[in-house]
Coordinates of N, CA, C and O in Angstrom, one line a residue:
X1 N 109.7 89.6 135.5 CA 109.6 89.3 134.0 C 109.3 90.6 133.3 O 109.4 91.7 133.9
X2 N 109.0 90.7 131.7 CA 108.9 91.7 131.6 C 107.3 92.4 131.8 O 106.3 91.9 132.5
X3 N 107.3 93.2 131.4 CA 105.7 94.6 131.6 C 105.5 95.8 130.9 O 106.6 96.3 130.7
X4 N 104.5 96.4 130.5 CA 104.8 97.2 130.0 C 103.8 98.1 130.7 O 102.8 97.6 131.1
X5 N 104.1 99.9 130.7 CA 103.2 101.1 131.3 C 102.1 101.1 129.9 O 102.5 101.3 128.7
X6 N 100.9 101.0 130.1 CA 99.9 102.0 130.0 C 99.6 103.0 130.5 O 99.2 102.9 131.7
X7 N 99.7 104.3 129.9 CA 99.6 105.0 129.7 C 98.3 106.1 129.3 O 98.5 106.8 128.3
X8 N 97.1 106.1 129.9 CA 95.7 106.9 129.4 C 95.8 108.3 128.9 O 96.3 109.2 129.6
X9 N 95.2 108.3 127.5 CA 95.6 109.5 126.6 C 94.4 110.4 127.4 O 93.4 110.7 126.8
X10 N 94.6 110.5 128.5 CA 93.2 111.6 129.2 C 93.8 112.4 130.3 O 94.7 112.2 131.1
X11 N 92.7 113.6 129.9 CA 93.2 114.5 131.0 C 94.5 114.7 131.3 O 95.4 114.8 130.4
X12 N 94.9 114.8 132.9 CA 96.5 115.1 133.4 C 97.5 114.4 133.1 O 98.7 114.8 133.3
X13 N 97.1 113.1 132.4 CA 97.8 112.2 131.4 C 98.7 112.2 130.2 O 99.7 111.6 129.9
X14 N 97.7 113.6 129.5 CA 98.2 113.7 128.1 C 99.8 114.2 127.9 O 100.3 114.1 126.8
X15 N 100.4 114.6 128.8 CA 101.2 115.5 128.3 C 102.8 114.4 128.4 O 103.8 114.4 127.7
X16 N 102.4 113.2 129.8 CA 103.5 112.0 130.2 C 102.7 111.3 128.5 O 103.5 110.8 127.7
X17 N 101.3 111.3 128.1 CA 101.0 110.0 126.9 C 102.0 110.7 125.9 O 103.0 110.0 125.5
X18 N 101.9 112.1 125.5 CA 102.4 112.2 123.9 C 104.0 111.8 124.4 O 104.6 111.3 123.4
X19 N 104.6 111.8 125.3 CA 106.1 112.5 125.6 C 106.9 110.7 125.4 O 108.0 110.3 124.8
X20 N 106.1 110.2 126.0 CA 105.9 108.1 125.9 C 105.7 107.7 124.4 O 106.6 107.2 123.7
X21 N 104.6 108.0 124.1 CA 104.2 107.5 122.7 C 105.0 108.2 121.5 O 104.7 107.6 120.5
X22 N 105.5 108.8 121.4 CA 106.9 109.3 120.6 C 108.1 108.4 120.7 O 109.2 108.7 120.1
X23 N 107.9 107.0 121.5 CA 109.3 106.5 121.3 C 108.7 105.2 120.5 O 109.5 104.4 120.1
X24 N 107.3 105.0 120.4 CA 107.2 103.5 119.7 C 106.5 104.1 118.5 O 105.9 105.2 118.5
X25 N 106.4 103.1 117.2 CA 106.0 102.7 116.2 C 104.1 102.9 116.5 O 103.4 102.4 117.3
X26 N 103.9 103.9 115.5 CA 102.1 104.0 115.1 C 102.1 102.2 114.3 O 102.9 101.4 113.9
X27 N 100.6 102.3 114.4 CA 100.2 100.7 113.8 C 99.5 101.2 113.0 O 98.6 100.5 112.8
X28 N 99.5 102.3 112.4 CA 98.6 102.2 111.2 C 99.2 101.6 110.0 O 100.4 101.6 109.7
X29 N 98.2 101.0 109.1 CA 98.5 99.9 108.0 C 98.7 100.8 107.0 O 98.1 101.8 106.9
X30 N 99.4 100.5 106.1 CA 100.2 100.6 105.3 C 100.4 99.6 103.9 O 101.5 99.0 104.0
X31 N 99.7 99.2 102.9 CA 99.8 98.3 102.0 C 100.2 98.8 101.1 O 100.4 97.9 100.3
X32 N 100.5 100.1 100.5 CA 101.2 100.9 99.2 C 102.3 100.1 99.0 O 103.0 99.6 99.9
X33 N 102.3 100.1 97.6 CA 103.7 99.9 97.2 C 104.6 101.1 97.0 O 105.8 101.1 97.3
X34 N 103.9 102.1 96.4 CA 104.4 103.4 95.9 C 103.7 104.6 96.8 O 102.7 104.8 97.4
X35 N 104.9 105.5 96.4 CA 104.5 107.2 96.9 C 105.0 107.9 95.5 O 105.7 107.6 94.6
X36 N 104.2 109.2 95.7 CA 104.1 109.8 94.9 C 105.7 110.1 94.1 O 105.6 110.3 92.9
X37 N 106.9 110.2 94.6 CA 108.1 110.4 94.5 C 108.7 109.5 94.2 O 109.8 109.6 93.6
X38 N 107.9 108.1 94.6 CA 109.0 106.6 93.8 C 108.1 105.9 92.9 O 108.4 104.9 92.2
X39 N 106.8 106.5 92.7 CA 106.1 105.6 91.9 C 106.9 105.5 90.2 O 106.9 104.3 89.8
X40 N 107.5 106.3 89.4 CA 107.8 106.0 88.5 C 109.0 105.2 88.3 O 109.1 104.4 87.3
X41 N 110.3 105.4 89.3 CA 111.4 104.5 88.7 C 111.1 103.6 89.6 O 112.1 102.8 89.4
X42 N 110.4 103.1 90.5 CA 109.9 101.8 91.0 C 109.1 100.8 90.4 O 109.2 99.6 90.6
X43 N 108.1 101.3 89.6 CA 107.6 100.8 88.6 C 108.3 100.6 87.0 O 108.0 99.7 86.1
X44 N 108.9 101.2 87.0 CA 110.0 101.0 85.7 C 110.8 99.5 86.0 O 110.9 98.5 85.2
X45 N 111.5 99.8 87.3 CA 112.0 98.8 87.9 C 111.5 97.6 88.2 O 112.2 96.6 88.5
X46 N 110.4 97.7 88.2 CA 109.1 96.3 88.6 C 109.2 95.6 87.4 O 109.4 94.4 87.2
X47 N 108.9 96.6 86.2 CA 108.4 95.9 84.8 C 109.3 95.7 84.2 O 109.2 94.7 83.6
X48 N 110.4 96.2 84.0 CA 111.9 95.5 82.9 C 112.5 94.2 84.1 O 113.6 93.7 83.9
X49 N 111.7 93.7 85.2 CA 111.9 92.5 85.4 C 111.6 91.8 84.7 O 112.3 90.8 84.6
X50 N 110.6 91.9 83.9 CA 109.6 90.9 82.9 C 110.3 91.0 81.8 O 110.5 92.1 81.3
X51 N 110.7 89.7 81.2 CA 111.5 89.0 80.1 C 110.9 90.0 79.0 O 111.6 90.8 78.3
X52 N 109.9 90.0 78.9 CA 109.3 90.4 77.6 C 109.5 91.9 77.3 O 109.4 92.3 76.2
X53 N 109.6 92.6 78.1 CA 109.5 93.7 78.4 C 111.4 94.0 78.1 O 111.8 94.8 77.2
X54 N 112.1 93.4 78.8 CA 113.5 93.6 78.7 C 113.8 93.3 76.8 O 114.3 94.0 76.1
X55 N 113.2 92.1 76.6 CA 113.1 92.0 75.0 C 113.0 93.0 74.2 O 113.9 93.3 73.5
X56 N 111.3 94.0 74.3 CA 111.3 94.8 73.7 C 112.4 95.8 73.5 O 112.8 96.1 72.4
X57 N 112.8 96.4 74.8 CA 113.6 96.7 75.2 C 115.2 97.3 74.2 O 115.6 98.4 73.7
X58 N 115.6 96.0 74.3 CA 116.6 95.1 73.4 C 116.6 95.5 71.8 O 117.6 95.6 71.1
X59 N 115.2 95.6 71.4 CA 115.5 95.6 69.8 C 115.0 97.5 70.0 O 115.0 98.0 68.8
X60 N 114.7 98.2 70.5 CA 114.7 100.2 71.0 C 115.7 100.3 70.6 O 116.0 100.7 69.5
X61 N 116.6 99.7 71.6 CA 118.0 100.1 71.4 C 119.3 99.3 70.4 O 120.5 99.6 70.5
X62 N 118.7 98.2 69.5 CA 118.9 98.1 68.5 C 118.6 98.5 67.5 O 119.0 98.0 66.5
X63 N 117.5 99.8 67.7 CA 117.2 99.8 66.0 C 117.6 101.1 66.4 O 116.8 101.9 65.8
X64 N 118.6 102.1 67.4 CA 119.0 103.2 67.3 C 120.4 103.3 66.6 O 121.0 104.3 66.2
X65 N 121.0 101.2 66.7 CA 122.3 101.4 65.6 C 122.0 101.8 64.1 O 121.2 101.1 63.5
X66 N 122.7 102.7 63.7 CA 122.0 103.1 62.4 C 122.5 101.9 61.1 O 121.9 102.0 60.0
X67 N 123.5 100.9 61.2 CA 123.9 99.3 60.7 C 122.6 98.6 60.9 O 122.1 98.2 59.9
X68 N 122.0 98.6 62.0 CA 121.0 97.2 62.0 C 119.4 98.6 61.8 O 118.4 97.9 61.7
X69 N 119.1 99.4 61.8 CA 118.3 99.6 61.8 C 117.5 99.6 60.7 O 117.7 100.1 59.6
X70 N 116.1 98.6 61.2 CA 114.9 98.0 60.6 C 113.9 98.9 60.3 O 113.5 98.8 59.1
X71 N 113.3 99.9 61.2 CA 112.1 100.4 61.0 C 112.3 102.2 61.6 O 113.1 102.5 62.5
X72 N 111.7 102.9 61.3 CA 112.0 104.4 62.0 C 112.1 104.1 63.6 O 111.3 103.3 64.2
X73 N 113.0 104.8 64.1 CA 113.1 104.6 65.8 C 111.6 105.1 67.0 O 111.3 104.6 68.1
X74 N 111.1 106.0 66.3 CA 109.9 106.1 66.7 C 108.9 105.1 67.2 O 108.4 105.0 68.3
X75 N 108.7 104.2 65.9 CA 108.3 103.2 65.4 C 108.5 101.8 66.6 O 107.7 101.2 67.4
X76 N 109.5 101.7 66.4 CA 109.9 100.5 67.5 C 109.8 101.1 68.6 O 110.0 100.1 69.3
X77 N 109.6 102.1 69.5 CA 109.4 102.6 70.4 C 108.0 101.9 71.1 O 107.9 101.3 72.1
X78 N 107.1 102.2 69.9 CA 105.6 102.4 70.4 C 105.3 101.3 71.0 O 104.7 101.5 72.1
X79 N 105.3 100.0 70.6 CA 104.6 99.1 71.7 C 105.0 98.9 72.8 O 104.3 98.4 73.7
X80 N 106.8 99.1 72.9 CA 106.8 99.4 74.5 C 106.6 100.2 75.2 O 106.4 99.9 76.4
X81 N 106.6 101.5 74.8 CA 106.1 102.4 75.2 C 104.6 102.4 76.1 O 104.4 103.0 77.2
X82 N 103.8 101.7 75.2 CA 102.4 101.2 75.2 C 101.7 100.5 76.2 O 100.6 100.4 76.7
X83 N 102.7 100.1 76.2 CA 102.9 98.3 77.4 C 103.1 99.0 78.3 O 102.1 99.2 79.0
X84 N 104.3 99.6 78.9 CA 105.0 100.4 79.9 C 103.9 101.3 80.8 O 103.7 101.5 82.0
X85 N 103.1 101.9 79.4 CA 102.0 103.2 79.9 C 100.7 102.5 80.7 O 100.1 102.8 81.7
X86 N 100.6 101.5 79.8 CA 99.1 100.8 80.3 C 99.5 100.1 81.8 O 99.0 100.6 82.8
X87 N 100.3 99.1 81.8 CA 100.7 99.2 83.1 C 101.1 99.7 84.0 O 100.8 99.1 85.0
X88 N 101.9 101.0 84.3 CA 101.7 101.7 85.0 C 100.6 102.2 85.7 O 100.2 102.1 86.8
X89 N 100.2 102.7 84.9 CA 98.2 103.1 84.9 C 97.4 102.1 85.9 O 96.7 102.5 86.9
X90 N 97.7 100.6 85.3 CA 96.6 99.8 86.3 C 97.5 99.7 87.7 O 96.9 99.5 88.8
X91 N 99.3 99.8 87.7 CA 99.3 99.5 88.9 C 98.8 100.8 90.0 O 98.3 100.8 91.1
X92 N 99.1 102.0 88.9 CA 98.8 103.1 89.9 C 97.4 103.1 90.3 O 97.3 103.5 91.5
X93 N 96.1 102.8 89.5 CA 95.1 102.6 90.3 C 94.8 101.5 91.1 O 93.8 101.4 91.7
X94 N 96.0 100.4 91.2 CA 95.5 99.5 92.1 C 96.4 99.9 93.4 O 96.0 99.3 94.4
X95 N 97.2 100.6 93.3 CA 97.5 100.8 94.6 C 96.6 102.4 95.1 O 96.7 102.8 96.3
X96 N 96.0 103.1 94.2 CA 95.5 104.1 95.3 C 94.1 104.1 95.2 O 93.3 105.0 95.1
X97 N 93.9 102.5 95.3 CA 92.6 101.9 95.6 C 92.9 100.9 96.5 O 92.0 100.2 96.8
X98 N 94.3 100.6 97.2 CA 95.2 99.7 98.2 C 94.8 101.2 99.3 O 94.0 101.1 100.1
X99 N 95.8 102.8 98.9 CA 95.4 103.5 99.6 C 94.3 104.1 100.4 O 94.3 104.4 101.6
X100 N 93.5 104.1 99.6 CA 91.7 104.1 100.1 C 91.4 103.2 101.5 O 91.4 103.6 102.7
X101 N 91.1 102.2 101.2 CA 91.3 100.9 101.7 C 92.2 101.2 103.4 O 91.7 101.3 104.5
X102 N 93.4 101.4 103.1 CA 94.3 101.7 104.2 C 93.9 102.8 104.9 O 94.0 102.8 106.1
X103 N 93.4 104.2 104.1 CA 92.7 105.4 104.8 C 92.0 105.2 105.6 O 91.9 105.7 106.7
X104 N 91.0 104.0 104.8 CA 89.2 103.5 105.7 C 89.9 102.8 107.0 O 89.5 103.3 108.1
X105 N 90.6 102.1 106.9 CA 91.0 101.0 108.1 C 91.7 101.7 108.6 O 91.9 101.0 109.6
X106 N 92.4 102.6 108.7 CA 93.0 103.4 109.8 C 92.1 104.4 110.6 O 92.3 104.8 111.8
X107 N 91.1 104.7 109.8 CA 90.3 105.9 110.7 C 89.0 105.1 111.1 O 88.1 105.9 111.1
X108 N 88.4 103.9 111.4 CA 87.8 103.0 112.1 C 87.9 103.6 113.5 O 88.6 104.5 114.0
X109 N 87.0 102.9 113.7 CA 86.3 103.7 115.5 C 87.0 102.4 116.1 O 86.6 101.4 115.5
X110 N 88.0 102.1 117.4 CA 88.3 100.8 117.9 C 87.1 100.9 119.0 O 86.2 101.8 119.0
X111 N 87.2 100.1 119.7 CA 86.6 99.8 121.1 C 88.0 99.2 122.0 O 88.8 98.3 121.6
X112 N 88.2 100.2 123.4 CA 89.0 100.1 124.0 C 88.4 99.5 125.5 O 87.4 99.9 126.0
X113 N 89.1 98.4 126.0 CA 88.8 97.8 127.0 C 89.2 98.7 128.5 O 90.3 99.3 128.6
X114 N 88.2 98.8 129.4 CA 89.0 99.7 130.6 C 88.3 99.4 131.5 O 87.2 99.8 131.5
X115 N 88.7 98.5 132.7 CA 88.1 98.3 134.0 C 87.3 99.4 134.2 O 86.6 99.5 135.2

């Protein structure tokens, strides 16, 4: 059937452990949504999912036709702009307060079972 080698990270051990454990997957946890390199067009991408947001959206880049334009372009900017900034903001502190969290529980002390 199948089995698998354990392998003891000790002593005359260590050099067959690292050479083994280089072919599987670490288990440390991981709940981020973002890294520092995708956080901004991943979250851009998150939020013009939201109707409302695509709306605002919609009348930016209608009031840059100079025919329909209502109000200085500035102007219609700002509350999406606004919207866009504040959210970002909370998701960014909610995920590197997800990070934290994932830091704490990876560096936990286990208890390992050993005849």
């Amino acid at each position: 059937g199948k089995h698998r080698v354990v392998i003891p990270c000790l002593g005359h051990f260590k050099e067959e452990y690292e050479k083994v454990s280089k072919l599987y997957m670490n288990n440390k946890i991981r709940t981020t949504r973002y890294t520092l390199l995708n956080f901004l067009p991943r979250n851009l991408f998150e939020q013009f999912h939201r109707v409302a947001n695509l709306y605002f959206l919609f009348l930016v880049v209608l009031n840059w036709i100079p025919l329909v334009e209502a109000f200085q372009k500035e102007i219609t900017m700002l509350p999406l702009v606004g919207v866009l900034t504040i959210i970002a903001v909370k998701d960014g502190l909610e995920d590197y307060s997800r990070y934290k969290m994932d830091k704490q529980m990876n560096n936990l002390v286990t208890k390992v079972y050993s005849r």
